[in-house]
Coordinates of C-alpha atoms in Angstrom, one line a residue:
Chain F
X27 CA -43.8 24.4 -58.7
X28 CA -40.6 26.3 -59.1
X29 CA -38.1 26.7 -56.3
X30 CA -39.0 30.3 -55.8
X31 CA -42.8 29.8 -55.1
X32 CA -42.0 27.0 -52.6
X33 CA -44.0 27.8 -49.4
X34 CA -41.5 28.9 -46.8
X35 CA -43.2 27.1 -43.9
X36 CA -42.7 23.7 -45.4
X37 CA -39.0 24.2 -45.2
X38 CA -38.7 22.5 -41.9
X39 CA -38.2 18.9 -43.0
X40 CA -36.0 20.0 -45.9
X41 CA -33.9 22.0 -43.5
X42 CA -33.2 18.9 -41.4
X43 CA -32.3 16.9 -44.4
X44 CA -29.9 19.3 -45.7
X45 CA -28.4 20.7 -42.6
X46 CA -25.2 21.9 -44.2
X47 CA -26.8 23.2 -47.4
X48 CA -29.0 25.7 -45.7
X49 CA -27.3 28.9 -44.9
X50 CA -29.3 29.5 -41.8
X51 CA -28.2 26.3 -40.3
X52 CA -24.5 26.5 -39.7
X53 CA -22.8 23.5 -38.2
X54 CA -21.3 25.0 -35.0
X55 CA -18.3 24.0 -32.8
X56 CA -20.6 22.2 -30.2
X57 CA -22.2 20.1 -32.9
X58 CA -18.8 18.9 -34.1
X59 CA -17.4 18.2 -30.6
X60 CA -20.7 16.5 -29.5
X61 CA -20.9 14.8 -32.8
X62 CA -17.5 13.3 -32.6
X63 CA -18.4 11.8 -29.1
X64 CA -21.8 10.6 -30.2
X65 CA -20.3 9.0 -33.5
X66 CA -17.7 7.2 -31.4
X67 CA -20.2 5.5 -29.3
X68 CA -22.5 4.7 -32.2
X69 CA -19.6 3.2 -34.3
X70 CA -18.4 1.1 -31.4
X71 CA -22.0 -0.1 -30.7
X72 CA -22.5 -1.1 -34.4
X73 CA -19.2 -2.7 -34.7
X74 CA -19.6 -4.7 -31.5
X75 CA -23.1 -5.8 -32.5
X76 CA -22.0 -7.0 -35.9
X77 CA -19.0 -8.8 -34.5
X78 CA -21.4 -10.5 -31.9
X79 CA -23.7 -11.6 -34.8
X80 CA -20.7 -13.0 -36.6
X81 CA -19.3 -14.6 -33.4
X82 CA -16.0 -12.9 -33.8
X83 CA -14.2 -10.8 -31.1
X84 CA -13.3 -7.3 -32.1
X85 CA -12.6 -6.0 -28.6
X86 CA -9.0 -6.5 -27.5
X87 CA -10.0 -9.6 -25.4
X88 CA -13.2 -11.7 -25.1
X89 CA -15.2 -9.6 -22.6
X90 CA -16.4 -12.7 -20.8
X91 CA -13.2 -14.7 -20.7
X92 CA -11.6 -14.8 -17.2
X93 CA -7.9 -14.7 -16.5
X94 CA -6.8 -12.9 -19.7
X95 CA -4.8 -10.7 -17.3
X96 CA -4.0 -10.8 -13.5
X97 CA -6.9 -10.5 -11.0
X98 CA -7.5 -6.8 -10.1
X99 CA -4.7 -5.8 -12.4
X100 CA -4.2 -2.0 -12.5
X101 CA -4.2 -0.2 -15.9
X102 CA -1.3 -1.2 -18.1
X103 CA -0.4 -1.3 -21.8
X104 CA -1.9 -4.7 -22.2
X105 CA -5.0 -3.7 -20.3
X106 CA -5.5 0.1 -20.5
X107 CA -8.5 0.1 -18.1
X108 CA -7.2 -2.7 -15.9
X109 CA -8.7 -6.1 -15.2
X110 CA -11.5 -7.2 -12.8
X111 CA -12.0 -9.6 -10.0
X112 CA -12.0 -12.5 -12.4
X113 CA -9.0 -11.2 -14.5
X114 CA -11.3 -10.1 -17.4
X115 CA -10.2 -7.2 -19.5
X116 CA -12.2 -4.1 -18.4
X117 CA -11.8 -2.1 -21.7
X118 CA -13.3 -5.0 -23.6
X119 CA -16.2 -5.3 -21.2
X120 CA -16.9 -1.6 -21.4
X121 CA -16.8 -1.7 -25.2
X122 CA -19.0 -4.7 -25.2
X123 CA -21.6 -2.9 -23.1
X124 CA -21.8 0.1 -25.5
X125 CA -24.6 -1.3 -27.6
X126 CA -26.9 -1.5 -24.5
X127 CA -26.6 2.3 -23.8
X128 CA -26.8 3.3 -27.5
X129 CA -29.7 1.1 -28.4
X130 CA -31.7 2.0 -25.3
X131 CA -31.0 5.7 -25.9
X132 CA -32.1 5.7 -29.5
X133 CA -34.9 3.2 -29.2
X134 CA -36.6 4.8 -26.2
X135 CA -36.3 8.3 -27.6
X136 CA -37.3 7.1 -31.1
X137 CA -40.4 5.3 -29.9
X138 CA -41.5 8.2 -27.5
X139 CA -40.9 10.6 -30.4
X140 CA -43.1 8.6 -32.9
X141 CA -45.9 7.9 -30.4
X142 CA -45.7 11.4 -28.8
X143 CA -45.9 13.1 -32.3
X144 CA -49.0 11.1 -33.3
X145 CA -50.8 11.3 -30.1
X146 CA -49.9 14.9 -29.2
X147 CA -50.6 16.3 -32.6
X148 CA -54.0 14.6 -32.9
X149 CA -55.0 15.9 -29.4
X150 CA -53.8 19.4 -30.1
X151 CA -55.4 19.6 -33.5
X152 CA -58.8 18.1 -32.5
X153 CA -59.0 19.4 -29.0
X154 CA -62.1 18.4 -26.9
X155 CA -62.3 15.2 -24.9
X156 CA -59.3 13.4 -26.4
X157 CA -57.1 16.4 -25.7
X158 CA -58.3 16.8 -22.1
X159 CA -57.9 13.1 -21.5
X160 CA -54.3 13.2 -22.9
X161 CA -53.4 16.1 -20.7
X162 CA -54.6 14.6 -17.6
X163 CA -52.8 11.4 -18.4
X164 CA -49.5 13.2 -18.9
X165 CA -50.1 15.1 -15.6
X166 CA -50.1 11.6 -14.0
X167 CA -46.8 10.6 -15.6
X168 CA -45.2 13.8 -14.8
X169 CA -45.9 13.4 -11.1
X170 CA -43.9 10.2 -10.8
X171 CA -40.2 10.2 -11.1
X172 CA -39.4 8.1 -14.2
X173 CA -36.8 6.1 -12.5
X174 CA -39.2 5.2 -9.6
X175 CA -42.0 4.1 -12.0
X176 CA -39.5 2.2 -14.1
X177 CA -38.3 0.4 -11.0
X178 CA -42.0 -0.6 -10.3
X179 CA -42.5 -1.9 -13.9
X180 CA -39.2 -3.7 -14.2
X181 CA -39.7 -5.4 -10.7
X182 CA -43.0 -6.7 -12.0
X183 CA -41.6 -7.8 -15.5
X184 CA -38.2 -9.2 -14.1
X185 CA -34.9 -7.8 -15.1
X186 CA -33.8 -7.9 -18.6
X187 CA -32.6 -5.4 -21.3
X188 CA -35.9 -5.8 -23.1
X189 CA -38.0 -5.2 -20.1
X190 CA -35.9 -2.3 -19.1
X191 CA -36.5 -0.8 -22.5
X192 CA -40.2 -1.4 -22.2
X193 CA -40.3 0.2 -18.9
X194 CA -38.6 3.3 -20.1
X195 CA -40.8 3.5 -23.1
X196 CA -44.0 3.4 -20.9
X197 CA -42.5 6.2 -18.8
X198 CA -41.0 8.4 -21.5
X199 CA -43.5 9.0 -24.3
X200 CA -45.9 11.4 -22.3
X201 CA -43.3 14.2 -22.3
X202 CA -43.2 14.0 -26.1
X203 CA -47.0 13.9 -26.4
X204 CA -47.3 17.0 -24.3
X205 CA -44.6 18.9 -26.3
X206 CA -46.1 17.8 -29.7
X207 CA -49.5 19.1 -28.5
X208 CA -48.1 22.4 -27.6
X209 CA -46.3 22.8 -30.8
X210 CA -49.4 21.7 -32.7
X211 CA -51.4 24.5 -31.0
X212 CA -48.9 27.0 -32.0
X213 CA -49.0 26.1 -35.7
X214 CA -52.7 25.2 -36.0
X215 CA -53.7 28.9 -36.0
X216 CA -51.3 29.6 -38.9
X217 CA -52.8 30.8 -42.2
X218 CA -51.5 27.7 -44.1
X219 CA -53.4 25.4 -41.8
X220 CA -56.5 27.6 -42.2
X221 CA -56.0 27.5 -46.0
X222 CA -55.8 23.8 -46.0
X223 CA -58.9 23.5 -43.9
X224 CA -60.8 25.8 -46.3
X225 CA -59.6 23.7 -49.2
X226 CA -61.7 20.9 -47.7
X227 CA -58.8 18.6 -46.7
X228 CA -59.5 15.9 -44.1
X229 CA -57.8 16.2 -40.7
X230 CA -55.5 13.2 -41.3
X231 CA -54.1 14.8 -44.4
X232 CA -53.7 18.2 -42.7
X233 CA -51.9 16.6 -39.7
X234 CA -49.6 14.5 -41.7
X235 CA -48.9 16.9 -44.5
X236 CA -48.9 20.3 -42.7
X237 CA -48.7 20.0 -39.0
X238 CA -46.2 17.2 -38.4
X239 CA -43.5 18.6 -40.8
X240 CA -43.6 21.9 -39.1
X241 CA -43.4 20.6 -35.5
X242 CA -40.9 17.9 -36.3
X243 CA -37.8 19.9 -36.0
X244 CA -38.6 21.2 -32.5
X245 CA -39.3 17.7 -31.4
X246 CA -36.1 16.2 -32.9
X247 CA -34.1 18.9 -31.2
X248 CA -35.6 18.0 -27.8
X249 CA -35.1 14.3 -28.6
X250 CA -31.4 14.8 -29.2
X251 CA -30.9 16.4 -26.0
X252 CA -33.0 13.8 -24.3
X253 CA -31.0 10.7 -25.4
X254 CA -28.4 11.6 -22.8
X255 CA -31.2 11.7 -20.1
X256 CA -32.5 8.3 -21.1
X257 CA -28.9 6.9 -20.8
X258 CA -28.6 8.4 -17.3
X259 CA -31.8 6.8 -16.2
X260 CA -30.9 3.4 -17.8
X261 CA -27.6 3.5 -16.1
X262 CA -29.3 4.1 -12.8
X263 CA -31.6 1.1 -13.4
X264 CA -28.6 -0.9 -14.4
X265 CA -26.9 0.2 -11.2
X266 CA -29.7 -1.3 -9.2
X267 CA -29.3 -4.6 -11.2
X268 CA -32.3 -4.2 -13.4
X269 CA -30.5 -4.5 -16.7
X270 CA -28.8 -7.5 -18.4
X271 CA -28.1 -10.4 -16.0
X272 CA -24.5 -10.9 -15.2
X273 CA -22.0 -12.0 -16.4
X274 CA -22.9 -9.8 -19.4
X275 CA -21.3 -6.5 -18.9
X276 CA -23.3 -3.3 -18.3
X277 CA -21.9 0.1 -17.3
X278 CA -24.1 1.0 -14.4
X279 CA -23.9 -2.5 -13.0
X280 CA -20.1 -2.5 -13.3
X281 CA -20.0 0.7 -11.1
X282 CA -22.3 -1.0 -8.6
X283 CA -20.5 -4.3 -8.4
X284 CA -17.1 -2.7 -8.0
X285 CA -18.2 0.1 -5.6
X286 CA -16.5 -1.6 -2.8
X287 CA -13.2 -1.8 -4.7
X288 CA -13.1 1.9 -4.9
X289 CA -10.2 2.2 -2.4
X290 CA -8.1 -0.8 -3.5
X291 CA -8.8 -0.8 -7.2
X292 CA -10.3 2.5 -8.1
X293 CA -10.1 1.9 -11.9
X294 CA -12.9 -0.7 -11.7
X295 CA -15.8 1.6 -10.8
X296 CA -14.2 4.7 -12.1
X297 CA -13.9 3.9 -15.9
X298 CA -17.5 2.6 -16.4
X299 CA -18.8 5.7 -14.5
X300 CA -16.7 8.0 -16.7
X301 CA -17.9 6.4 -19.8
X302 CA -21.5 7.0 -18.7
X303 CA -20.7 10.6 -18.1
X304 CA -18.9 11.1 -21.4
X305 CA -21.7 9.5 -23.4
X306 CA -24.3 11.8 -21.7
X307 CA -22.0 14.9 -22.2
X308 CA -21.6 14.0 -26.0
X309 CA -25.4 13.9 -26.5
X310 CA -25.9 17.1 -24.4
X311 CA -23.3 19.1 -26.2
X312 CA -24.5 17.8 -29.6
X313 CA -28.2 18.6 -28.7
X314 CA -27.3 22.1 -27.5
X315 CA -25.4 22.8 -30.7
X316 CA -28.1 21.4 -32.9
X317 CA -30.7 23.7 -31.1
X318 CA -28.6 26.7 -31.5
X319 CA -28.1 25.9 -35.2
X320 CA -31.8 25.4 -35.9
X321 CA -33.0 28.5 -34.0
X322 CA -30.3 30.5 -35.8
X323 CA -28.4 31.8 -32.9
Chain O
X28 CA -60.3 34.3 -10.7
X29 CA -59.0 35.0 -7.2
X30 CA -56.1 33.2 -5.7
X31 CA -58.1 31.2 -3.2
X32 CA -60.3 29.6 -5.9
X33 CA -57.2 29.0 -8.0
X34 CA -55.6 27.1 -5.2
X35 CA -58.7 25.2 -4.4
X36 CA -59.0 24.1 -8.1
X37 CA -55.4 23.1 -8.3
X38 CA -55.8 21.0 -5.1
X39 CA -58.7 19.2 -6.6
X40 CA -56.8 18.5 -9.7
X41 CA -53.9 17.2 -7.6
X42 CA -56.1 14.6 -5.9
X43 CA -57.1 13.3 -9.3
X44 CA -53.5 13.1 -10.4
X45 CA -52.6 11.1 -7.3
X46 CA -55.5 8.8 -7.9
X47 CA -54.3 8.3 -11.4
X48 CA -50.7 7.7 -10.2
X49 CA -52.1 5.0 -7.9
X50 CA -54.1 3.3 -10.7
X51 CA -51.2 3.4 -13.2
X52 CA -48.6 2.1 -10.7
X53 CA -51.0 -0.5 -9.4
X54 CA -51.8 -1.9 -12.8
X55 CA -48.1 -2.0 -14.0
X56 CA -46.8 -3.5 -10.9
X57 CA -49.5 -6.2 -10.7
X58 CA -49.6 -7.0 -14.2
X59 CA -47.3 -9.9 -14.2
X60 CA -45.9 -12.7 -12.1
X61 CA -46.4 -14.1 -8.6
X62 CA -44.4 -12.5 -6.0
X63 CA -45.1 -15.1 -3.3
X64 CA -42.0 -17.0 -4.0
X65 CA -39.8 -14.0 -3.6
X66 CA -41.6 -13.2 -0.4
X67 CA -41.4 -16.5 1.3
X68 CA -38.1 -17.6 0.0
X69 CA -37.3 -21.3 0.4
X70 CA -40.2 -21.6 2.8
X71 CA -42.5 -21.5 -0.2
X72 CA -41.2 -24.8 -1.7
X73 CA -41.2 -26.5 1.7
X74 CA -44.7 -25.5 2.9
X75 CA -47.3 -25.4 0.1
X76 CA -50.0 -24.6 2.6
X77 CA -48.1 -21.5 3.7
X78 CA -48.2 -20.3 0.2
X79 CA -52.0 -20.9 0.1
X80 CA -52.4 -19.0 3.4
X81 CA -50.4 -16.0 2.2
X82 CA -52.0 -15.9 -1.2
X83 CA -55.5 -15.9 0.5
X84 CA -54.5 -13.4 3.1
X85 CA -53.1 -10.8 0.6
X86 CA -55.7 -11.7 -2.2
X87 CA -52.9 -12.6 -4.6
X88 CA -55.1 -14.9 -6.6
X89 CA -57.9 -12.4 -7.2
X90 CA -58.2 -10.4 -10.4
X91 CA -56.2 -7.1 -10.4
X92 CA -59.4 -5.0 -10.0
X93 CA -60.4 -6.9 -6.9
X94 CA -56.9 -6.4 -5.4
X95 CA -57.2 -2.8 -6.2
X96 CA -60.5 -2.5 -4.5
X97 CA -58.9 -4.1 -1.3
X98 CA -56.0 -1.6 -1.6
X99 CA -58.2 1.4 -1.9
X100 CA -60.4 0.3 1.0
X101 CA -57.2 -0.2 3.1
X102 CA -55.8 3.2 1.9
X103 CA -58.9 5.0 3.1
X104 CA -58.2 3.6 6.5
X105 CA -54.6 4.6 6.4
X106 CA -53.6 1.0 5.8
X107 CA -50.9 0.7 3.1
X108 CA -50.6 -3.1 3.4
X109 CA -47.6 -5.0 4.8
X110 CA -44.1 -5.0 3.5
X111 CA -42.7 -8.6 2.9
X112 CA -39.1 -7.2 2.4
X113 CA -39.2 -5.9 6.0
X114 CA -40.6 -9.0 7.7
X115 CA -44.2 -8.2 6.9
X116 CA -44.0 -4.9 8.9
X117 CA -46.9 -2.5 8.1
X118 CA -45.8 -0.3 5.2
X119 CA -47.1 2.8 6.8
X120 CA -44.8 2.1 9.8
X121 CA -41.8 1.8 7.5
X122 CA -42.7 5.0 5.7
X123 CA -43.1 6.7 9.0
X124 CA -39.5 5.7 10.0
X125 CA -37.8 6.3 6.7
X126 CA -39.6 9.3 5.1
X127 CA -38.3 11.9 7.7
X128 CA -34.8 11.1 6.6
X129 CA -35.4 11.5 2.9
X130 CA -37.1 14.8 3.6
X131 CA -34.1 16.0 5.6
X132 CA -31.7 14.9 2.6
X133 CA -34.1 16.5 0.0
X134 CA -34.2 19.7 2.0
X135 CA -30.4 20.1 2.4
X136 CA -29.9 19.1 -1.3
X137 CA -32.4 21.7 -2.5
X138 CA -30.7 24.4 -0.3
X139 CA -27.3 23.5 -1.7
X140 CA -28.5 23.2 -5.3
X141 CA -30.1 26.7 -5.0
X142 CA -27.0 28.3 -3.4
X143 CA -24.5 26.7 -5.9
X144 CA -26.9 27.2 -8.8
X145 CA -27.6 30.8 -8.1
X146 CA -24.0 31.7 -7.3
X147 CA -22.5 30.1 -10.3
X148 CA -25.3 31.4 -12.5
X149 CA -24.6 34.9 -11.6
X150 CA -20.8 34.5 -11.9
X151 CA -21.2 32.9 -15.4
X152 CA -23.5 35.8 -16.6
X153 CA -21.1 38.4 -15.1
X154 CA -18.2 36.9 -16.9
X155 CA -20.2 36.1 -20.1
X156 CA -17.9 34.6 -22.6
X157 CA -14.8 34.8 -20.4
X158 CA -13.0 31.9 -18.7
X159 CA -15.3 31.9 -15.7
X160 CA -18.2 31.4 -17.9
X161 CA -16.7 28.6 -19.8
X162 CA -15.5 27.0 -16.5
X163 CA -18.9 27.1 -14.9
X164 CA -20.5 25.6 -18.1
X165 CA -17.9 22.7 -18.1
X166 CA -18.6 22.2 -14.3
X167 CA -22.4 22.0 -14.7
X168 CA -22.3 19.8 -17.8
X169 CA -20.0 17.3 -16.1
X170 CA -22.2 17.4 -13.0
X171 CA -25.4 17.0 -15.0
X172 CA -24.0 14.2 -17.1
X173 CA -22.6 12.1 -14.2
X174 CA -25.0 9.7 -12.6
X175 CA -25.6 10.6 -8.9
X176 CA -24.3 7.2 -7.9
X177 CA -21.0 8.0 -9.5
X178 CA -20.7 11.4 -8.0
X179 CA -21.5 9.8 -4.5
X180 CA -18.8 7.2 -5.0
X181 CA -16.2 9.8 -5.9
X182 CA -17.1 12.1 -2.8
X183 CA -17.0 9.0 -0.7
X184 CA -13.5 8.1 -1.7
X185 CA -12.1 11.6 -1.7
X186 CA -13.8 13.2 1.3
X187 CA -14.3 10.1 3.5
X188 CA -11.5 7.6 2.8
X189 CA -8.6 9.9 1.7
X190 CA -9.1 13.2 3.5
X191 CA -11.1 11.8 6.4
X192 CA -13.2 15.0 6.5
X193 CA -16.6 13.7 7.0
X194 CA -18.2 10.5 8.4
X195 CA -20.4 8.2 6.3
X196 CA -23.0 5.7 6.9
X197 CA -26.2 6.1 8.9
X198 CA -27.8 9.4 9.8
X199 CA -25.9 10.2 13.1
X200 CA -22.7 8.9 14.8
X201 CA -22.8 5.6 16.8
X202 CA -24.2 5.9 20.3
X203 CA -26.0 9.3 19.8
X204 CA -29.7 9.0 20.8
X205 CA -32.4 10.6 18.7
X206 CA -34.3 13.6 20.2
X207 CA -37.8 13.2 21.6
X208 CA -40.3 13.1 18.8
X209 CA -42.1 16.5 18.2
X210 CA -42.5 17.0 14.5
X211 CA -41.2 13.5 13.5
X212 CA -38.2 15.0 11.6
X213 CA -35.2 14.2 13.7
X214 CA -33.0 17.2 12.9
X215 CA -35.9 19.6 13.3
X216 CA -36.8 18.0 16.6
X217 CA -33.1 18.3 17.8
X218 CA -33.1 22.1 16.8
X219 CA -36.3 22.7 18.7
X220 CA -35.1 21.0 21.8
X221 CA -31.5 22.4 21.5
X222 CA -29.9 18.9 21.2
X223 CA -26.6 20.1 19.8
X224 CA -24.9 16.8 20.0
X225 CA -27.5 15.1 17.8
X226 CA -27.8 18.0 15.4
X227 CA -24.0 18.4 15.0
X228 CA -23.6 14.8 14.2
X229 CA -26.6 14.7 11.9
X230 CA -25.3 17.7 10.0
X231 CA -21.9 16.0 9.4
X232 CA -23.6 12.9 8.1
X233 CA -26.0 14.7 5.8
X234 CA -23.4 16.9 4.0
X235 CA -22.1 14.2 1.7
X236 CA -25.4 12.8 0.5
X237 CA -26.9 16.2 -0.2
X238 CA -23.8 17.5 -1.8
X239 CA -23.8 14.5 -4.2
X240 CA -27.3 15.5 -5.2
X241 CA -26.6 19.2 -5.4
X242 CA -23.6 18.6 -7.7
X243 CA -25.7 16.6 -10.2
X244 CA -28.7 19.1 -10.0
X245 CA -27.3 22.6 -9.6
X246 CA -26.7 22.9 -13.4
X247 CA -30.5 23.1 -14.0
X248 CA -30.5 26.3 -12.0
X249 CA -27.2 27.7 -13.3
X250 CA -28.1 27.2 -16.9
X251 CA -31.5 28.9 -16.7
X252 CA -30.4 31.7 -14.4
X253 CA -27.4 32.6 -16.6
X254 CA -29.5 33.1 -19.7
X255 CA -32.3 34.8 -17.8
X256 CA -29.8 37.3 -16.2
X257 CA -28.3 38.0 -19.7
X258 CA -31.7 38.6 -21.1
X259 CA -33.0 40.8 -18.2
X260 CA -29.9 43.0 -18.1
X261 CA -30.5 44.1 -21.7
X262 CA -34.2 45.1 -21.1
X263 CA -35.4 48.7 -21.1
X264 CA -36.1 49.0 -17.5
X265 CA -32.6 48.2 -16.6
X266 CA -31.4 50.9 -19.1
X267 CA -33.8 53.3 -17.5
X268 CA -32.6 52.4 -14.0
X269 CA -29.0 53.0 -15.2
X270 CA -30.0 56.3 -16.9
X271 CA -31.5 57.5 -13.6
X272 CA -28.1 57.1 -12.0
X273 CA -28.9 54.2 -9.8
X274 CA -25.7 52.5 -8.9
X275 CA -24.8 49.2 -10.7
X276 CA -25.1 47.1 -7.6
X277 CA -28.7 48.2 -6.9
X278 CA -29.6 47.9 -10.6
X279 CA -28.4 44.3 -10.5
X280 CA -29.9 43.2 -7.2
X281 CA -33.2 45.2 -7.2
X282 CA -34.2 45.3 -10.8
X283 CA -32.0 42.6 -12.5
X284 CA -31.8 39.5 -10.2
X285 CA -35.3 39.7 -9.0
X286 CA -36.9 39.4 -12.3
X287 CA -34.2 37.0 -13.6
X288 CA -35.1 34.6 -10.7
X289 CA -38.7 34.0 -12.0
X290 CA -37.7 31.3 -14.6
X291 CA -35.9 29.5 -11.7
X292 CA -39.4 28.8 -10.2
X293 CA -40.4 27.2 -13.5
X294 CA -37.7 24.6 -13.2
X295 CA -38.4 23.8 -9.5
X296 CA -40.4 20.7 -10.2
X297 CA -37.5 19.4 -12.4
X298 CA -35.1 20.1 -9.5
X299 CA -37.4 18.2 -7.0
X300 CA -37.8 15.3 -9.4
X301 CA -34.1 15.0 -9.9
X302 CA -33.3 15.2 -6.1
X303 CA -36.0 12.6 -5.2
X304 CA -34.7 10.3 -7.9
X305 CA -31.1 10.8 -6.7
X306 CA -32.0 10.1 -3.0
X307 CA -32.6 6.5 -4.1
X308 CA -29.0 6.1 -5.0
X309 CA -27.2 8.3 -2.4
X310 CA -29.2 6.8 0.5
X311 CA -28.2 3.4 -0.7
X312 CA -24.5 4.3 -1.2
X313 CA -24.1 6.3 2.1
X314 CA -26.3 3.8 4.0
X315 CA -28.6 6.6 4.9
X316 CA -31.8 5.1 6.5
X317 CA -34.4 6.9 4.3
X318 CA -37.1 6.0 1.9
X319 CA -34.7 5.6 -1.1
X320 CA -33.0 2.8 0.7
X321 CA -36.3 1.2 1.4
X322 CA -37.4 1.4 -2.3
X323 CA -34.2 -0.5 -3.3
X324 CA -34.8 -3.1 -0.6
X325 CA -38.5 -3.4 -1.8
X326 CA -37.4 -3.7 -5.4
X327 CA -35.0 -6.6 -4.6
X328 CA -37.7 -8.3 -2.7
X329 CA -40.6 -7.8 -5.2
X330 CA -42.2 -6.0 -2.4
X331 CA -45.0 -4.4 -4.3
X332 CA -46.9 -2.9 -1.4
X333 CA -43.6 -1.1 -0.5
X334 CA -42.8 0.0 -4.0
X335 CA -46.4 1.2 -4.5
X336 CA -46.5 3.3 -1.3
X337 CA -43.2 4.9 -2.1
X338 CA -44.2 5.8 -5.6
X339 CA -47.3 7.4 -4.2
X340 CA -45.4 9.4 -1.7
X341 CA -42.8 10.6 -4.3
X342 CA -45.7 11.6 -6.5
X343 CA -47.4 13.4 -3.6
X344 CA -44.1 15.4 -2.9
X345 CA -43.9 16.3 -6.5
X346 CA -47.4 17.3 -6.9
X347 CA -47.2 19.5 -3.8
X348 CA -44.0 21.1 -5.1
X349 CA -45.6 21.9 -8.4
X350 CA -48.5 23.4 -6.6
X351 CA -46.2 25.6 -4.4
X352 CA -44.3 26.6 -7.5
X353 CA -47.4 27.7 -9.3
X354 CA -48.7 29.6 -6.4
X355 CA -45.4 31.3 -5.9
X356 CA -45.2 32.2 -9.6
X357 CA -48.6 33.9 -9.3
X358 CA -47.4 35.9 -6.2
X359 CA -44.1 37.1 -7.6
X360 CA -45.2 37.8 -11.1
X361 CA -48.3 40.0 -11.3
X362 CA -48.3 39.7 -15.1
X363 CA -49.5 36.1 -14.9
X364 CA -53.2 35.7 -15.2
X365 CA -54.9 32.9 -13.4
X366 CA -56.8 30.5 -15.5

């Protein structure tokens, strides 16, 4: 098949892969600003994780070593974000906690995207009982605030990063299933799907080869915007002490444990809180820009 | 389908959703572990027969479906079990004490969210692509991206500790007695009975927690209203109204804004979910005696009856809001067909 006769509606996946190559998808200012912030957190997360595996410290100080500076030391050249109640370097602790947020954001959204795509497109394509059952199930999940349900799950499983991730995954995928179903319904009346049906292809082949590639982009755009929301919810659970057990650092928990020091040593709760906000802003701006770029505005 | 039948059908569906919420939460929270040691503390190790007694009394050793049966039977009689984190006080009693305060915060937070969201949304669309628009956008992005516990902490330090503008902690000042119970919601009761001392103090105490929630939520309204005003003001009927010589103010208020507000109804369930989730944190931070604080307490004490009951009530509130939004939607927009 030559380039000219390539069916237009199968461009979606290609578009995503060659974002800068397609004239319709111009990288905009928001994607760059958001992308820089996101890239910063991702790079830090990868670097910290690799260093952790190799047992080397790449943060300015070892995040868990006490008395590397004064107790409750204000921000200084040696400790740009100050030191905490045990004299640990706060910048190092914040950097060391970055992988938690990044991994949870990507894993929870990635899992929800994959499961939601499969279940949603199947239900949307086949209709009938499976579809009805799925919709009622998502109704149930939509009626419970994600954070509250996650609290119930983590409380039962006991606090750890893995359990927190599992809780968020259980709570998160229904939104993706519902969105995939809606998008599947939109494309399943298109001519190329009818053509595939008439050609006698099985439904698995039609779903994987024709439906999924066409709804994928919409779902990915939603997912990009959603990573920030996952990080927000995770930081809330972390604030309540449902994430990694201390002394390991975690943003939300750092805000919680130094909430009382707000008057005397404001840098202790302020910096981790700011970092949460900046990471969420990064993903939101990038997602907004990405959506505008895809829809051609 | 007429509107009465539509509402009846939606109510029936809502009951099924709530039953589903109950099943899902029950299974997830009972799937692992034995909470008896968290409930009894060090007494558990000292008195093995006490453990046995409690396990038998609360059916902890039965399979999940048997426990579920007991729960449903209790629920049908209005019995939500007892709350270990509150000294085995009946859960229904704790909810009765705490829910009114959460409803108060949620109400004020929703009002503030709508006022801020609508005002800034209109401002941004009026000054489209000018500094005000960019400013509003930065403001709501920062608000949305900040966790509510963080915003609450900043408000606490600035408004309470530095500027001494507002009190913090508890629902009213020390030594102020609550009004007689009529509706069960203290501020409403005070309003009905003209108890201005209580109402004044309660208002001062509720501003901060609700403001913290509004600051993190108003962006949802602003964002959707801004783009919807921009859309609507370009439509044909606005052009027609202008061509008829209707003044710009009337064009905007009567024709533009009224139609632009419809999408705001769509995000109402999102707003309510955001605010209810947020109450958990702001009640905790401002020591406001609502259900959010109870959830945190129940969580720390592995108090599953408490967590379960609170989840159910949050779900009930969200389902009811969705129902109200859907009905409102049909009422304000005659183009929508019921189905």
